Every structure is written in C-alpha cells, then in structure tokens.
Short mmCIF file of C-alpha atoms in Angstrom, two decimals:
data_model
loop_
_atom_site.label_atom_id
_atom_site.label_comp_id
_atom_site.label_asym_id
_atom_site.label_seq_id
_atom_site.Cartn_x
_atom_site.Cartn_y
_atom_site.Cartn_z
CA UNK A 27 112.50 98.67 118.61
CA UNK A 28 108.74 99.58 118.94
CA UNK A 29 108.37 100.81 115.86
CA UNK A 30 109.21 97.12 114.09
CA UNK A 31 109.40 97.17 110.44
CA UNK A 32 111.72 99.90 110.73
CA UNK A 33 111.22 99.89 113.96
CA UNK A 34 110.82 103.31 115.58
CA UNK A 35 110.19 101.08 116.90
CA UNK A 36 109.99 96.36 114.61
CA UNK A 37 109.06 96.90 118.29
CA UNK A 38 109.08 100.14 116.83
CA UNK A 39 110.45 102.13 116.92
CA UNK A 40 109.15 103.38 116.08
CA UNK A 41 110.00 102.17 120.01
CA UNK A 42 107.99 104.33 119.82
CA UNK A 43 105.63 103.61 117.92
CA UNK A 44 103.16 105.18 118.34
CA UNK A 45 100.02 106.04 116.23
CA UNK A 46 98.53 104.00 113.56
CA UNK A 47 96.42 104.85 110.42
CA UNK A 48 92.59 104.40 111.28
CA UNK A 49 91.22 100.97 110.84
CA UNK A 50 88.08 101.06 108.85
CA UNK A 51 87.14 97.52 109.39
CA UNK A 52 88.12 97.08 112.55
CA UNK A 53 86.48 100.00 113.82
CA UNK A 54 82.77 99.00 112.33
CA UNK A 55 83.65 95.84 113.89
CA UNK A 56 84.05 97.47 117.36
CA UNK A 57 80.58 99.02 116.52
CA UNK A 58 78.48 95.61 116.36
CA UNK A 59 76.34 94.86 119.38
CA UNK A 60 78.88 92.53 120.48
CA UNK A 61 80.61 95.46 121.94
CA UNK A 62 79.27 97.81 124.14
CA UNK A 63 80.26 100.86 126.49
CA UNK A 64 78.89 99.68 129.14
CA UNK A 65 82.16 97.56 130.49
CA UNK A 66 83.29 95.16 132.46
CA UNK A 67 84.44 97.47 135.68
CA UNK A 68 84.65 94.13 138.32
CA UNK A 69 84.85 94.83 141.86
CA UNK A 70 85.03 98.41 143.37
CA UNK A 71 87.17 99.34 146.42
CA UNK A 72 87.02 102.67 148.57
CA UNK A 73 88.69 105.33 146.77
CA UNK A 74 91.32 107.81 148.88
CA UNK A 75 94.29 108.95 148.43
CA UNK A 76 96.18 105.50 148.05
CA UNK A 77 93.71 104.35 146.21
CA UNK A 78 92.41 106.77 144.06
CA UNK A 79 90.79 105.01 140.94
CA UNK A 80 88.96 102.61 143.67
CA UNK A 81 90.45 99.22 143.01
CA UNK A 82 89.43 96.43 145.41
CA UNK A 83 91.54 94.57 147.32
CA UNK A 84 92.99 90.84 146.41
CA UNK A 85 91.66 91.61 142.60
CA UNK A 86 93.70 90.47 139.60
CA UNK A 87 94.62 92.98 136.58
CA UNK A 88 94.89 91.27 133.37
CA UNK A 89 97.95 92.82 131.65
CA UNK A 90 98.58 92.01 127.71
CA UNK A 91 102.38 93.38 127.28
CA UNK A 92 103.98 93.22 124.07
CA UNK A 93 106.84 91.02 123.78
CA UNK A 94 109.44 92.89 122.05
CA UNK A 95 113.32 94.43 122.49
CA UNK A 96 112.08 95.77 126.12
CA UNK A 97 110.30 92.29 127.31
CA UNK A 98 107.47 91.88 129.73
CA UNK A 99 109.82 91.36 133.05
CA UNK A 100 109.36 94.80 133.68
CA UNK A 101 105.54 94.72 134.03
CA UNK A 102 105.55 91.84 136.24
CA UNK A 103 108.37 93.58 138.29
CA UNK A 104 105.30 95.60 139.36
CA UNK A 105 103.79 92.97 141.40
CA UNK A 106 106.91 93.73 143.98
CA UNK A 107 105.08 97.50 144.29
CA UNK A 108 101.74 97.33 143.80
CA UNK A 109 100.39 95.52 147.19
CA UNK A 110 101.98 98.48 149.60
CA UNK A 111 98.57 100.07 148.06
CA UNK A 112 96.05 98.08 147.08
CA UNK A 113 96.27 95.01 149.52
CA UNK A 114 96.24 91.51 147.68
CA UNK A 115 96.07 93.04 144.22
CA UNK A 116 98.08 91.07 141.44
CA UNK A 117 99.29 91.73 138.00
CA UNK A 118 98.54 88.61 135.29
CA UNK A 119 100.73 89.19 132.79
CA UNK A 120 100.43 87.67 129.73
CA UNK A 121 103.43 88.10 126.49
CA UNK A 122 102.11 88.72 123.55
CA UNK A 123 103.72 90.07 120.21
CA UNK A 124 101.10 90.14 117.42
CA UNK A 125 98.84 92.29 119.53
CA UNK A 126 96.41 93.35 116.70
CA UNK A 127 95.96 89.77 115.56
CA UNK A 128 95.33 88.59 119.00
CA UNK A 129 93.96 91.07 120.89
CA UNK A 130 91.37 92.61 118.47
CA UNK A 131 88.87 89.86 118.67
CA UNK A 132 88.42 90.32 122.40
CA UNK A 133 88.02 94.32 121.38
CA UNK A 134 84.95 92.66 119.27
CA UNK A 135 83.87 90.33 121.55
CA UNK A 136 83.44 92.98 124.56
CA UNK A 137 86.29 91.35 126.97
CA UNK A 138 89.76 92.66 126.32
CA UNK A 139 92.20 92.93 128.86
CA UNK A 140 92.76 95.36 131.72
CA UNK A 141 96.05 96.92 130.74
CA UNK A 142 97.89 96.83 127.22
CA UNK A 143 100.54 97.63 125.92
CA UNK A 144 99.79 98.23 122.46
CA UNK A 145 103.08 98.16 120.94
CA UNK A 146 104.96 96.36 118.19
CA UNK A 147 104.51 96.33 114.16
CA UNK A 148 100.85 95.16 114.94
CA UNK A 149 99.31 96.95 116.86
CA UNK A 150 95.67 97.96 117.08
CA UNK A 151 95.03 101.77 115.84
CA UNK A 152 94.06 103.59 117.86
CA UNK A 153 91.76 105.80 116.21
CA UNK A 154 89.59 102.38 115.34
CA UNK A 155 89.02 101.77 119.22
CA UNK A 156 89.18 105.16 120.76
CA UNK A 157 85.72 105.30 121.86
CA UNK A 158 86.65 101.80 123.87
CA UNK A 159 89.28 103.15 125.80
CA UNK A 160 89.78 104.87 128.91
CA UNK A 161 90.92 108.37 129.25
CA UNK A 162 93.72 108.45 131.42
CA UNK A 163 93.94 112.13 132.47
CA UNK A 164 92.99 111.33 136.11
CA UNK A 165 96.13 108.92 135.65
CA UNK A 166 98.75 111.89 135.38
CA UNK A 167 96.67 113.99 138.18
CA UNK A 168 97.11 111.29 140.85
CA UNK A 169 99.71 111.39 142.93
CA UNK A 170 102.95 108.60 142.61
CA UNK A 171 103.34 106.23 145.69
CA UNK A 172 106.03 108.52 147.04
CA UNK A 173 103.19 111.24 147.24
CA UNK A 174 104.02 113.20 144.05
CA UNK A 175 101.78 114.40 141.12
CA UNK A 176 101.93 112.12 138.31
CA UNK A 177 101.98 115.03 136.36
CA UNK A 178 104.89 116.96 138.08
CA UNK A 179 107.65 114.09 138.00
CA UNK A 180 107.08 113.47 134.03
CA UNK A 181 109.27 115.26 131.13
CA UNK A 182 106.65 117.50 129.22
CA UNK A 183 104.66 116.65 126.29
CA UNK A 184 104.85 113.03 126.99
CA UNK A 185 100.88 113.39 126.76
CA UNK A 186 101.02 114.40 123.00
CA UNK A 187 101.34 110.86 121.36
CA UNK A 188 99.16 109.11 123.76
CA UNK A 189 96.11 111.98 122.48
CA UNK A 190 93.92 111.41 119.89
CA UNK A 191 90.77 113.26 118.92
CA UNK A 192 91.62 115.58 122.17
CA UNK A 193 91.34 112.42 124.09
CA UNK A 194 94.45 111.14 126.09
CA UNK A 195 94.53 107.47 126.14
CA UNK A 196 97.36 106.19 125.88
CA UNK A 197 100.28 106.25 128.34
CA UNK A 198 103.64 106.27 126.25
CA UNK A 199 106.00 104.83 129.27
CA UNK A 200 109.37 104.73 127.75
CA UNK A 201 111.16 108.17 126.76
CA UNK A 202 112.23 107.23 123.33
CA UNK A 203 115.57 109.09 122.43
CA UNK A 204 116.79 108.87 118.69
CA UNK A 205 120.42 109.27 117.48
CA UNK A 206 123.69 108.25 116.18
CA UNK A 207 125.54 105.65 117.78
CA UNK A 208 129.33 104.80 117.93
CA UNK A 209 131.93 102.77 120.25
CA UNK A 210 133.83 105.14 122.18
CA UNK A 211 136.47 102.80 122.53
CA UNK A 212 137.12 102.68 118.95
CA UNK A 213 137.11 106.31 118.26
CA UNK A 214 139.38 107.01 121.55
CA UNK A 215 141.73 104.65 119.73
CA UNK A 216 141.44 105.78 116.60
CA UNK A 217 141.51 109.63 117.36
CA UNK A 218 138.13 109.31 115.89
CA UNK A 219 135.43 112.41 116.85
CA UNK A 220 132.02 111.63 116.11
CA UNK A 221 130.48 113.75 113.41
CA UNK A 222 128.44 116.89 113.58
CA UNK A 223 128.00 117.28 110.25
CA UNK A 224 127.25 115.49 107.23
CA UNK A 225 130.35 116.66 105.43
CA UNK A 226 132.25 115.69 108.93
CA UNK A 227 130.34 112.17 108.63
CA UNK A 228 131.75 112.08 104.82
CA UNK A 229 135.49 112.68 105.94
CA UNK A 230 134.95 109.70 108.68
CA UNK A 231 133.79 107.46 105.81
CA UNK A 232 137.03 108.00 104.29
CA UNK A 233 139.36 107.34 107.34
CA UNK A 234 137.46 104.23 107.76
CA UNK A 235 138.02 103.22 104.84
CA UNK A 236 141.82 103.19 105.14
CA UNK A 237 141.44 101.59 108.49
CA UNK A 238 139.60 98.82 106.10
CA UNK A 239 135.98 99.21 107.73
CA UNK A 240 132.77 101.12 106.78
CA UNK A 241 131.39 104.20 107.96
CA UNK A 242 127.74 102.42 108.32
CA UNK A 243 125.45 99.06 107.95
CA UNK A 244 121.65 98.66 107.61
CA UNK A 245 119.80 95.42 107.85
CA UNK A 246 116.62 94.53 105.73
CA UNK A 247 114.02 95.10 107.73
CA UNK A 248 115.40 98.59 108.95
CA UNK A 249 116.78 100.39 106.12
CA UNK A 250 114.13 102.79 107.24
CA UNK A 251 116.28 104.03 110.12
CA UNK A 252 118.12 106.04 107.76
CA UNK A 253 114.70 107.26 106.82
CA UNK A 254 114.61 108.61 110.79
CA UNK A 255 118.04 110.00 110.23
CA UNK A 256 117.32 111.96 107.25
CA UNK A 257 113.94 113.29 108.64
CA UNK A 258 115.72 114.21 112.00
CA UNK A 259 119.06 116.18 110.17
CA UNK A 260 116.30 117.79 107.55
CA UNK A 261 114.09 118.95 110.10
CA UNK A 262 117.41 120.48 112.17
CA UNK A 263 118.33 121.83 108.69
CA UNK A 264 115.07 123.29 107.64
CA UNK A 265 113.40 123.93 110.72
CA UNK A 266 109.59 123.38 111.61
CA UNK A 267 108.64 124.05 107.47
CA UNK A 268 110.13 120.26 106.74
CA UNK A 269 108.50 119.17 109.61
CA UNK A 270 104.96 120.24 108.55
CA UNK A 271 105.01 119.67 105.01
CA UNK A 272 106.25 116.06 105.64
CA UNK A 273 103.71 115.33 108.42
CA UNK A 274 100.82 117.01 106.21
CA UNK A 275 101.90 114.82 103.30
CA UNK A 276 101.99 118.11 101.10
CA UNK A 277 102.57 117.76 97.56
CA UNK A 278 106.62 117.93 96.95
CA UNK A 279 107.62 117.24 100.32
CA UNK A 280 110.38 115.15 99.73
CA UNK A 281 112.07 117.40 97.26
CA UNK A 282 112.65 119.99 100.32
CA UNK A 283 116.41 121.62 99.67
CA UNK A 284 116.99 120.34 103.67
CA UNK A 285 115.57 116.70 102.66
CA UNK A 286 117.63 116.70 98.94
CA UNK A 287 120.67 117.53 100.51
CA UNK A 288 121.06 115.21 103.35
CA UNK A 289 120.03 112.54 100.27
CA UNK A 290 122.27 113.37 97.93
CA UNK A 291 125.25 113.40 100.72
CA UNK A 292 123.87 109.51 101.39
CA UNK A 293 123.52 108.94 97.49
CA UNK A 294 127.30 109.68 97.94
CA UNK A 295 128.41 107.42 100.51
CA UNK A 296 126.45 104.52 98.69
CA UNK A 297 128.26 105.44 95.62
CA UNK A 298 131.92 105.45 97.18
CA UNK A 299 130.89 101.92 99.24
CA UNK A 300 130.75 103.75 102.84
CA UNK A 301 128.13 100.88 103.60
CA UNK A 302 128.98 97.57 104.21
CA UNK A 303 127.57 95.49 101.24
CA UNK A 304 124.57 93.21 101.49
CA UNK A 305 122.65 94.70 103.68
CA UNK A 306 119.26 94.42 101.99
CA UNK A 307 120.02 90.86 102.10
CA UNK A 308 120.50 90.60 106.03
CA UNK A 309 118.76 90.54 109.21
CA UNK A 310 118.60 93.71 110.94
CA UNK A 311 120.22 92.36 113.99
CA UNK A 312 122.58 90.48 112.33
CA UNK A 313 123.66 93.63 110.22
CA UNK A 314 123.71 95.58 113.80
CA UNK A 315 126.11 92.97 115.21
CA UNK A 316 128.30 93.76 112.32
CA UNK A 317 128.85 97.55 114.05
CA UNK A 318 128.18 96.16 117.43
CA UNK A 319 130.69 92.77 117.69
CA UNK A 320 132.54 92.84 114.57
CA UNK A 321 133.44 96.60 114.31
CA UNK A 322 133.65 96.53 110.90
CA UNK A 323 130.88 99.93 111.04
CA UNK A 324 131.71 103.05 112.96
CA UNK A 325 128.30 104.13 112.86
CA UNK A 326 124.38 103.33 113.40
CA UNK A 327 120.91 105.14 113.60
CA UNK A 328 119.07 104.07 116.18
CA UNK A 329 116.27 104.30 119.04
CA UNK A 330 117.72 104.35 122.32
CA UNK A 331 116.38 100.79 122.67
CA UNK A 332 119.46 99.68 120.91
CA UNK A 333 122.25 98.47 123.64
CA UNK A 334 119.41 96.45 125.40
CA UNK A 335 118.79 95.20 122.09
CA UNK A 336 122.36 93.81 121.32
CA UNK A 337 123.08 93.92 124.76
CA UNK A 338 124.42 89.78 123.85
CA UNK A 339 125.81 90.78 120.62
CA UNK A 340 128.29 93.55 121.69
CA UNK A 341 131.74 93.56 121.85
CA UNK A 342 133.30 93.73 125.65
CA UNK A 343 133.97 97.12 126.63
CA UNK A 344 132.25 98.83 123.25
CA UNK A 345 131.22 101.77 125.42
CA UNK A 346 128.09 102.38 122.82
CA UNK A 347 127.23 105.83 122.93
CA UNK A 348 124.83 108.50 121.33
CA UNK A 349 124.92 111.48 119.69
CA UNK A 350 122.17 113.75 117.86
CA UNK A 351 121.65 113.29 114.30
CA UNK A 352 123.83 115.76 112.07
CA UNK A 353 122.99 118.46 110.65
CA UNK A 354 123.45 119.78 106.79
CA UNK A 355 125.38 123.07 107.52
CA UNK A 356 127.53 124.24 110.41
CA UNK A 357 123.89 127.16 110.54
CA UNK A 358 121.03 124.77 111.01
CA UNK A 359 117.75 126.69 111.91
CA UNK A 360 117.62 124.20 114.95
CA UNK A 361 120.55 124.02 116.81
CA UNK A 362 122.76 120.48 116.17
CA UNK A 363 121.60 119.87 120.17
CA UNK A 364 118.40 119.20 119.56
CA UNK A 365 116.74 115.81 119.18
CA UNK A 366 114.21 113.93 118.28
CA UNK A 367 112.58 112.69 121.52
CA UNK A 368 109.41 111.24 122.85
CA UNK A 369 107.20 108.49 124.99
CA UNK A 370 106.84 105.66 123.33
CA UNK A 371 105.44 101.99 124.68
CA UNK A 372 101.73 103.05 124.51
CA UNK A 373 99.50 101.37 127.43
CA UNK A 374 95.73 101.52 127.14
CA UNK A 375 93.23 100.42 129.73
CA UNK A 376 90.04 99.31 127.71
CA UNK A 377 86.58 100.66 128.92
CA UNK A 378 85.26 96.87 128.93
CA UNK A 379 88.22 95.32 130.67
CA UNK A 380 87.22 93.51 133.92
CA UNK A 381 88.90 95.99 136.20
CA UNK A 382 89.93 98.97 134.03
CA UNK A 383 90.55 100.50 137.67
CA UNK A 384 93.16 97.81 138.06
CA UNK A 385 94.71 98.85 134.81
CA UNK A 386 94.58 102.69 136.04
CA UNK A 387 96.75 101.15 138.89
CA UNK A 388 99.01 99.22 137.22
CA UNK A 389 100.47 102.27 135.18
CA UNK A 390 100.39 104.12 138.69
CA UNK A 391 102.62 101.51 139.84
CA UNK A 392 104.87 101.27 137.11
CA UNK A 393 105.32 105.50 137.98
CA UNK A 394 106.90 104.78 141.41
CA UNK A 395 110.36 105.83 141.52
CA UNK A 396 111.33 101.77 142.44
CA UNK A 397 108.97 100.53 139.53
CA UNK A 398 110.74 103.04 137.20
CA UNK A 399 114.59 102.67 137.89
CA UNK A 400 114.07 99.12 137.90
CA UNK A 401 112.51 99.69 134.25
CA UNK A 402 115.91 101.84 133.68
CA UNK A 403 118.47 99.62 135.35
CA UNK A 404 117.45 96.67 133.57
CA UNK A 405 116.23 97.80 129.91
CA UNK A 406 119.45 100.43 130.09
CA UNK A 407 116.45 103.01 128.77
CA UNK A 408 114.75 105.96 130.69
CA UNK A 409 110.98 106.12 131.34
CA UNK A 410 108.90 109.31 131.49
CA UNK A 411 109.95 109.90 134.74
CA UNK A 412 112.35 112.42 135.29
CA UNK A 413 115.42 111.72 137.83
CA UNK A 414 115.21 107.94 138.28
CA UNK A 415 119.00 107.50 136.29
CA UNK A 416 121.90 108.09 138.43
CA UNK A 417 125.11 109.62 137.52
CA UNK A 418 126.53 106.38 136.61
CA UNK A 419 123.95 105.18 134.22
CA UNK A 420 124.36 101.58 136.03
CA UNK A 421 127.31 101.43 134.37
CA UNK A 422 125.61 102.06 130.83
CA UNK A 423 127.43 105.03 129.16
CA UNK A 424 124.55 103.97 126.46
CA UNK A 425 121.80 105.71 129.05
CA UNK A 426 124.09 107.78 129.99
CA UNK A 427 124.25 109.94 126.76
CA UNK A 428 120.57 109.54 126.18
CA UNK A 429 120.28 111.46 129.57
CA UNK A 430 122.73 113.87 128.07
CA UNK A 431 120.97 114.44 125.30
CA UNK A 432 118.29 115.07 126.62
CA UNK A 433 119.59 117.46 128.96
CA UNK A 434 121.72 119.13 126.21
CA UNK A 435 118.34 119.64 124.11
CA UNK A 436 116.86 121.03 126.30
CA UNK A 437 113.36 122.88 124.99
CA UNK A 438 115.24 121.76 121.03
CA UNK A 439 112.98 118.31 121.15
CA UNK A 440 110.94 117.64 118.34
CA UNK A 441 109.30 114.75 117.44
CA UNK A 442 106.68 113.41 114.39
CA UNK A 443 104.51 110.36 113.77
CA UNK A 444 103.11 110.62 110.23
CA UNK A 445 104.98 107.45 109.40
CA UNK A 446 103.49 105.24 112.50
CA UNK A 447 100.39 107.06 111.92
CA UNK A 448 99.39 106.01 108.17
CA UNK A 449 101.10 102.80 108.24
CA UNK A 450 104.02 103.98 105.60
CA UNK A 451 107.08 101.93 106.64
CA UNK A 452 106.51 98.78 105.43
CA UNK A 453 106.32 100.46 101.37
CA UNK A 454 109.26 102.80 102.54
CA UNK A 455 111.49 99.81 103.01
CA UNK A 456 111.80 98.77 99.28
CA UNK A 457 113.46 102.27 98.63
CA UNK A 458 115.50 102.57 101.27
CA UNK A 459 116.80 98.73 100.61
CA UNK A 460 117.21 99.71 96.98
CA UNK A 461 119.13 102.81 97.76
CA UNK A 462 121.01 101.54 100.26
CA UNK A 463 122.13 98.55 98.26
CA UNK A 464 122.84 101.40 95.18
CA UNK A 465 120.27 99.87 92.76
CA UNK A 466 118.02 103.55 92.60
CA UNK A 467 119.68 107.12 93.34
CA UNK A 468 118.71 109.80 95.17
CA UNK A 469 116.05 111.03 92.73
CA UNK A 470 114.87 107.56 92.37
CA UNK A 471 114.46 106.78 96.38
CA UNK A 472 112.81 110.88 96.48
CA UNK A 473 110.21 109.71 93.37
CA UNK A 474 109.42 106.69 95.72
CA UNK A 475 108.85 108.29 98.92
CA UNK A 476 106.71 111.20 97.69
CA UNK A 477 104.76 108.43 95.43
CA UNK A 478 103.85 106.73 99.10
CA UNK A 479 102.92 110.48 100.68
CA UNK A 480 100.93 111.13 97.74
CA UNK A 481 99.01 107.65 97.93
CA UNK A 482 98.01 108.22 100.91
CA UNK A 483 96.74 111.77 100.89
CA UNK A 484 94.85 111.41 98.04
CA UNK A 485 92.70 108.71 99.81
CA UNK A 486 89.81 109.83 101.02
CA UNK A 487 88.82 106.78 102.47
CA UNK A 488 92.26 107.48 105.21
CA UNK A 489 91.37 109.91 108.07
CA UNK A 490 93.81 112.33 107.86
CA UNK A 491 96.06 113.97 110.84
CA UNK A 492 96.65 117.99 110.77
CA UNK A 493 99.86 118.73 112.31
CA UNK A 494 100.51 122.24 113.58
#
C-alpha cells in the first residue's frame, strides 16, 4: 500500500499516497544557503526528438525508489529500455523505505538524487520542497519511445495529484483503483453475490455467519481502510457536497446523513460480531491472510495493490476480485459504478540532482508500452498508461476487474487526498481500532474524527488546501 499507516497506501495507500501536510521545518531548512536553485544539471547531450530533455550519452541517473508492496524491480527493469535512446545511459537504483528520514538531508545539503519516488508513510511533503523540484509538464508533452504523446496514451487527470501550487511535479505512475474485494471461488460455491449495497453487505454477514465465517477483518495498522470505504460509499451516497465538506475540513463534516448512515450500518456489524475478533491486536497482513488463505472473511477494502501484496499468502485458485464500494440506497446521487480512482507512486526529479535530465528520462522510459506492461505483468497493477493489460489480465482476474472498473466508471471517478495531505491517518487509527474492536460506537468514532478535522483547521500554522 502507498499510503502506509492505513495505507492508501503503509506504502500508502494511500498507494497512493499522495500529498502531505506542509513541512514547516523542513521547508526553512531547504531555504539555508546550503541549498540553492542553481542545481546540479551534469552533462548535456543534443536534444531531438529521441532525446528530448538532452541527456548525454553513457551518464548514470541516480534513482531513490521506495521499497514498499510494489518493490524497486520495476525501476531497474528500465535499464532493459532506456539505451535504444540515450546510448550508454544507466539507471542506479537504490531501495529505500524511510524516504523522508533519508532523503531529506541531501534536499538540505544541495545533492539529492535524480529520480524519486517519494512514496511510503514517510515521505517528504511536497509543499516543503516544491520550489526544488522540477516541473514535469514537458514530461507528458514528449512523445513515448513508440512515437506517441505522453499526454495522449495516459487516463485523464492523472496530472491532478502530482500539482501543487499550479505546479506539476510529481508523476503519480501507478493508477490506484480502490474497492471491495472477495474470492470468486468462494462465492461461486456458496451462491454468494457480492454486495451492492450496505443492507445487501448486512444480509451476507448473516449467511456467513451460518457458514461459521465473518463477513470482514481489519488489521492494526489499517483499520483506516474502512475509513476509505466509508468516505468512498458516502461520497456515492451524497454526491460531491460530502466530498467538499470533508476535504475542506468544514465544521460538522462527519455528521453528514451519507457519512452517519454508512456508520451506523458498520456500528451494526461490530455489534452482531460480523468482524473477526482481534483485529486491533494484529498485523495488517496477518489479518489480510485471514480473508486471503484462511477464508474465514468474505470481504476486504482495499487498494488495488492488494493481490501483489498477498500474492504468497493466498489461497490456490482464490480468484481475488474487485468490486466498487457500496452504496447507502439502491438511488445514490453517483451511480454504484463509480470509483474512487487515481495515480499514485509519486516520482520527482529534484532541480539539484546531478542529471535531473536523466531523471526526465527515466520516467519517459518507464512510459514505453514494454516498460509499462512489464510494471503490469509483474505487480498484477495498471500504470497510467492506457491499453498495456490484455484481455487475460496475465492470468490475474485481480487486474482484471480493476480494468473493469475502470471501464465500467467511466467519467464516475472521483478521488480526494485531504487525509494524505494533512497527515491525519496515523490519529484516525485509534478510532477506527476502537470501533472496530466495539470499545466506542458510532457517535463515539464520529466525535473522534471530526475532533482530528477540527484540529487541524483551526491551525493556522497548517497551510490549508481549497478543494473545488
């Protein structure tokens, strides 16, 4: 998950992860005379058409990837593409997994690396070091090594949570699909149909329950993704109103009618044991082997990062696949098709990086239609880049729903980062655990939440985002 913690994506999920609050300290830091704008920019090459951010030949691109659910393998895959350009040129790249900690004092010390993918629970916000990074517009306008436009081959608005301040910097490279996940095996064998609504989802609970299993599980550290799947149904529910008053951290937002009923149907499942007990006591991934080896839950919220992610903790011939998040009411504003979707796995090229040209090239690379169904085939996720997923999923009926989805959604995609943005998850997971586990209700886990929104917008020392 990008989003760690909770993980939109622990890798975060947020995977997807993707904006972080303003970093006050770290951003005066980045102002010292240590740093500069003048960068690093190394050795220059003849820019043309197959080269067209001028990066010389036989150079070396310093790549700081972030070591999470989707691994680095896929970064370095890019060395197999990248020389039928740029002759010679060749990708260092370098794991890492508590980017902040590690990478921030080269931010401060004027000699960060070419490419990174700033990603994970720890990574460096963005708004702290925007003025150190490259824009990457010139990035979508160039064309792919098959002679495309960047910008034509990508699914739209995948610039939106790489832009900050009007200024797009970072490339999200991983289209991030959320929903509900089930065996299809099971239900085919049970005469089981997954749920559209919540009241559906509540009859489920009950049939599992005489089949001696649980209708869902949570782990510890993300209880939160039923935060993402109470969000998602309310924002079906309730339309672009609950999306807005959540993201603008208005006063009351939790106590929506769309939010309050999709918690009080939860506060009802706790209450007639439709969770399999403990889980604020166990390792996410060992909870999510619990639905994914053991069976014993028919259900689980997730990223689409989540088969790669258990991919060696799943039963043989599971069959995981997605569906969107329910809805309230058989008449939600947005239809049940639609889905919360976006880019997540945010690369930035730092101004002061020894070749940020290099870095340009790298994510041009990692655009090619071989670079991105390799990225596909072997993480079982899609990239940004539309039409690299056959039929067949490579045998993944995991990638092939999220393709579904997608398709199914069509212009119904929403997405929101106020969560990512201010840093929230981390204080949203004592709630959630304590609801989850039954030890507050619904009004106690809504008196939490809005506490945290509240907290946060009444701080005048945190930057706040408008959402429209």
């Amino acid at each position: 998950m990008t989003i760690r913690a909770g993980s939109l994506d622990r890798r975060t999920l947020l995977r997807g992860a993707i904006a972080t609050a303003a970093m006050g300290s770290f951003a005066v830091a980045c102002g010292s005379p240590s740093s500069n704008d003048n960068g690093g920019g190394g050795p220059k090459g003849k820019k043309g058409a197959k080269n067209p951010f001028g990066v010389a030949k036989n150079s070396k691109v310093e790549a700081a990837i972030f070591d999470g659910g989707y691994g680095t393998d896929y970064v370095a895959f890019v060395n197999t593409v990248i020389g039928a350009q740029i002759a010679g040129t060749k990708i260092d790249v370098k794991p890492v997994v508590d980017i902040g900690p590690e990478l921030q004092p080269r931010f401060v010390g004027g000699n960060p690396p070419d490419l990174i993918d700033n990603s994970g629970e720890d990574q460096i916000g963005f708004l702290g070091i925007l003025d150190q990074l490259e824009e990457l517009d010139d990035v979508f306008e160039a064309n792919t090594y098959e002679g495309k436009k960047i910008a034509d081959i990508v699914y739209p608005g995948v610039k939106d949570p790489g832009t900050f301040k009007d200024k797009f910097v970072a490339l999200n490279y991983v289209m991030t699909v959320y929903g509900v996940w089930y065996s299809k095996t099971l239900f085919e064998a049970n005469g089981w149909t997954p749920p559209k609504t919540w009241d559906e989802a509540l009859d489920l609970g009950q049939a599992a329950k005489k089949k001696g299993k649980y209708l869902f599980v949570h782990g510890k550290e993300a209880a939160t993704y039923y935060r993402t799947l109470l969000i998602d149904s309310a924002i079906k529910e309730g339309g672009d109103e609950v999306r807005l008053a959540l993201g603008n951290l208005e006063k009351g937002c939790w106590s929506h009618p769309a939010v309050q009923g999709v918690i009080k149907v939860m506060e009802t499942m706790v209450k007639e044991k439709m969770f399999v007990p403990g889980g604020s006591g166990t390792q996410f991934q060992k909870a999510q082997a619990i639905w994914s080896n053991d069976q014993k839950a028919l259900l689980y919220p997730s990223g689409g990062w989540i088969e790669n992610e258990m991919k060696d903790a799943t039963k043989a011939d599971f069959q995981m696949t997605g569906v969107p998040a329910m809805t309230l009411t058989g008449s939600p504003k947005i239809p049940y098709e639609a889905l919360r979707a976006a880019a997540g796995e945010p690369f930035i090229v730092p101004k002061q990086g020894k070749n940020p040209a290099g870095g340009k090239e790298v994510l041009r690379a990692m655009l090619s239609e071989k670079a991105a169904a390799n990225f596909s085939k072997t993480k079982l996720a899609p990239t940004i880049v539309k039409g690299t997923v056959p039929a067949d999923g490579y045998g993944s009926t995991a990638l092939v729903s999220q393709t579904t989805m997608l398709e199914a959604a069509g212009e119904n995609i929403f997405n929101y980062t106020f969560v990512e943005a201010y840093g929230m998850n981390t204080d949203q997971l004592v709630p959630w655990n304590s609801f989850l586990a039954g030890d507050i209700d619904g009004k106690g886990l809504t008196s939490a939440l809005q506490k945290i929104s509240d907290k946060i917008r009444e701080d005048d020392s945190i930057e706040k985002i408008k959402v429209s």
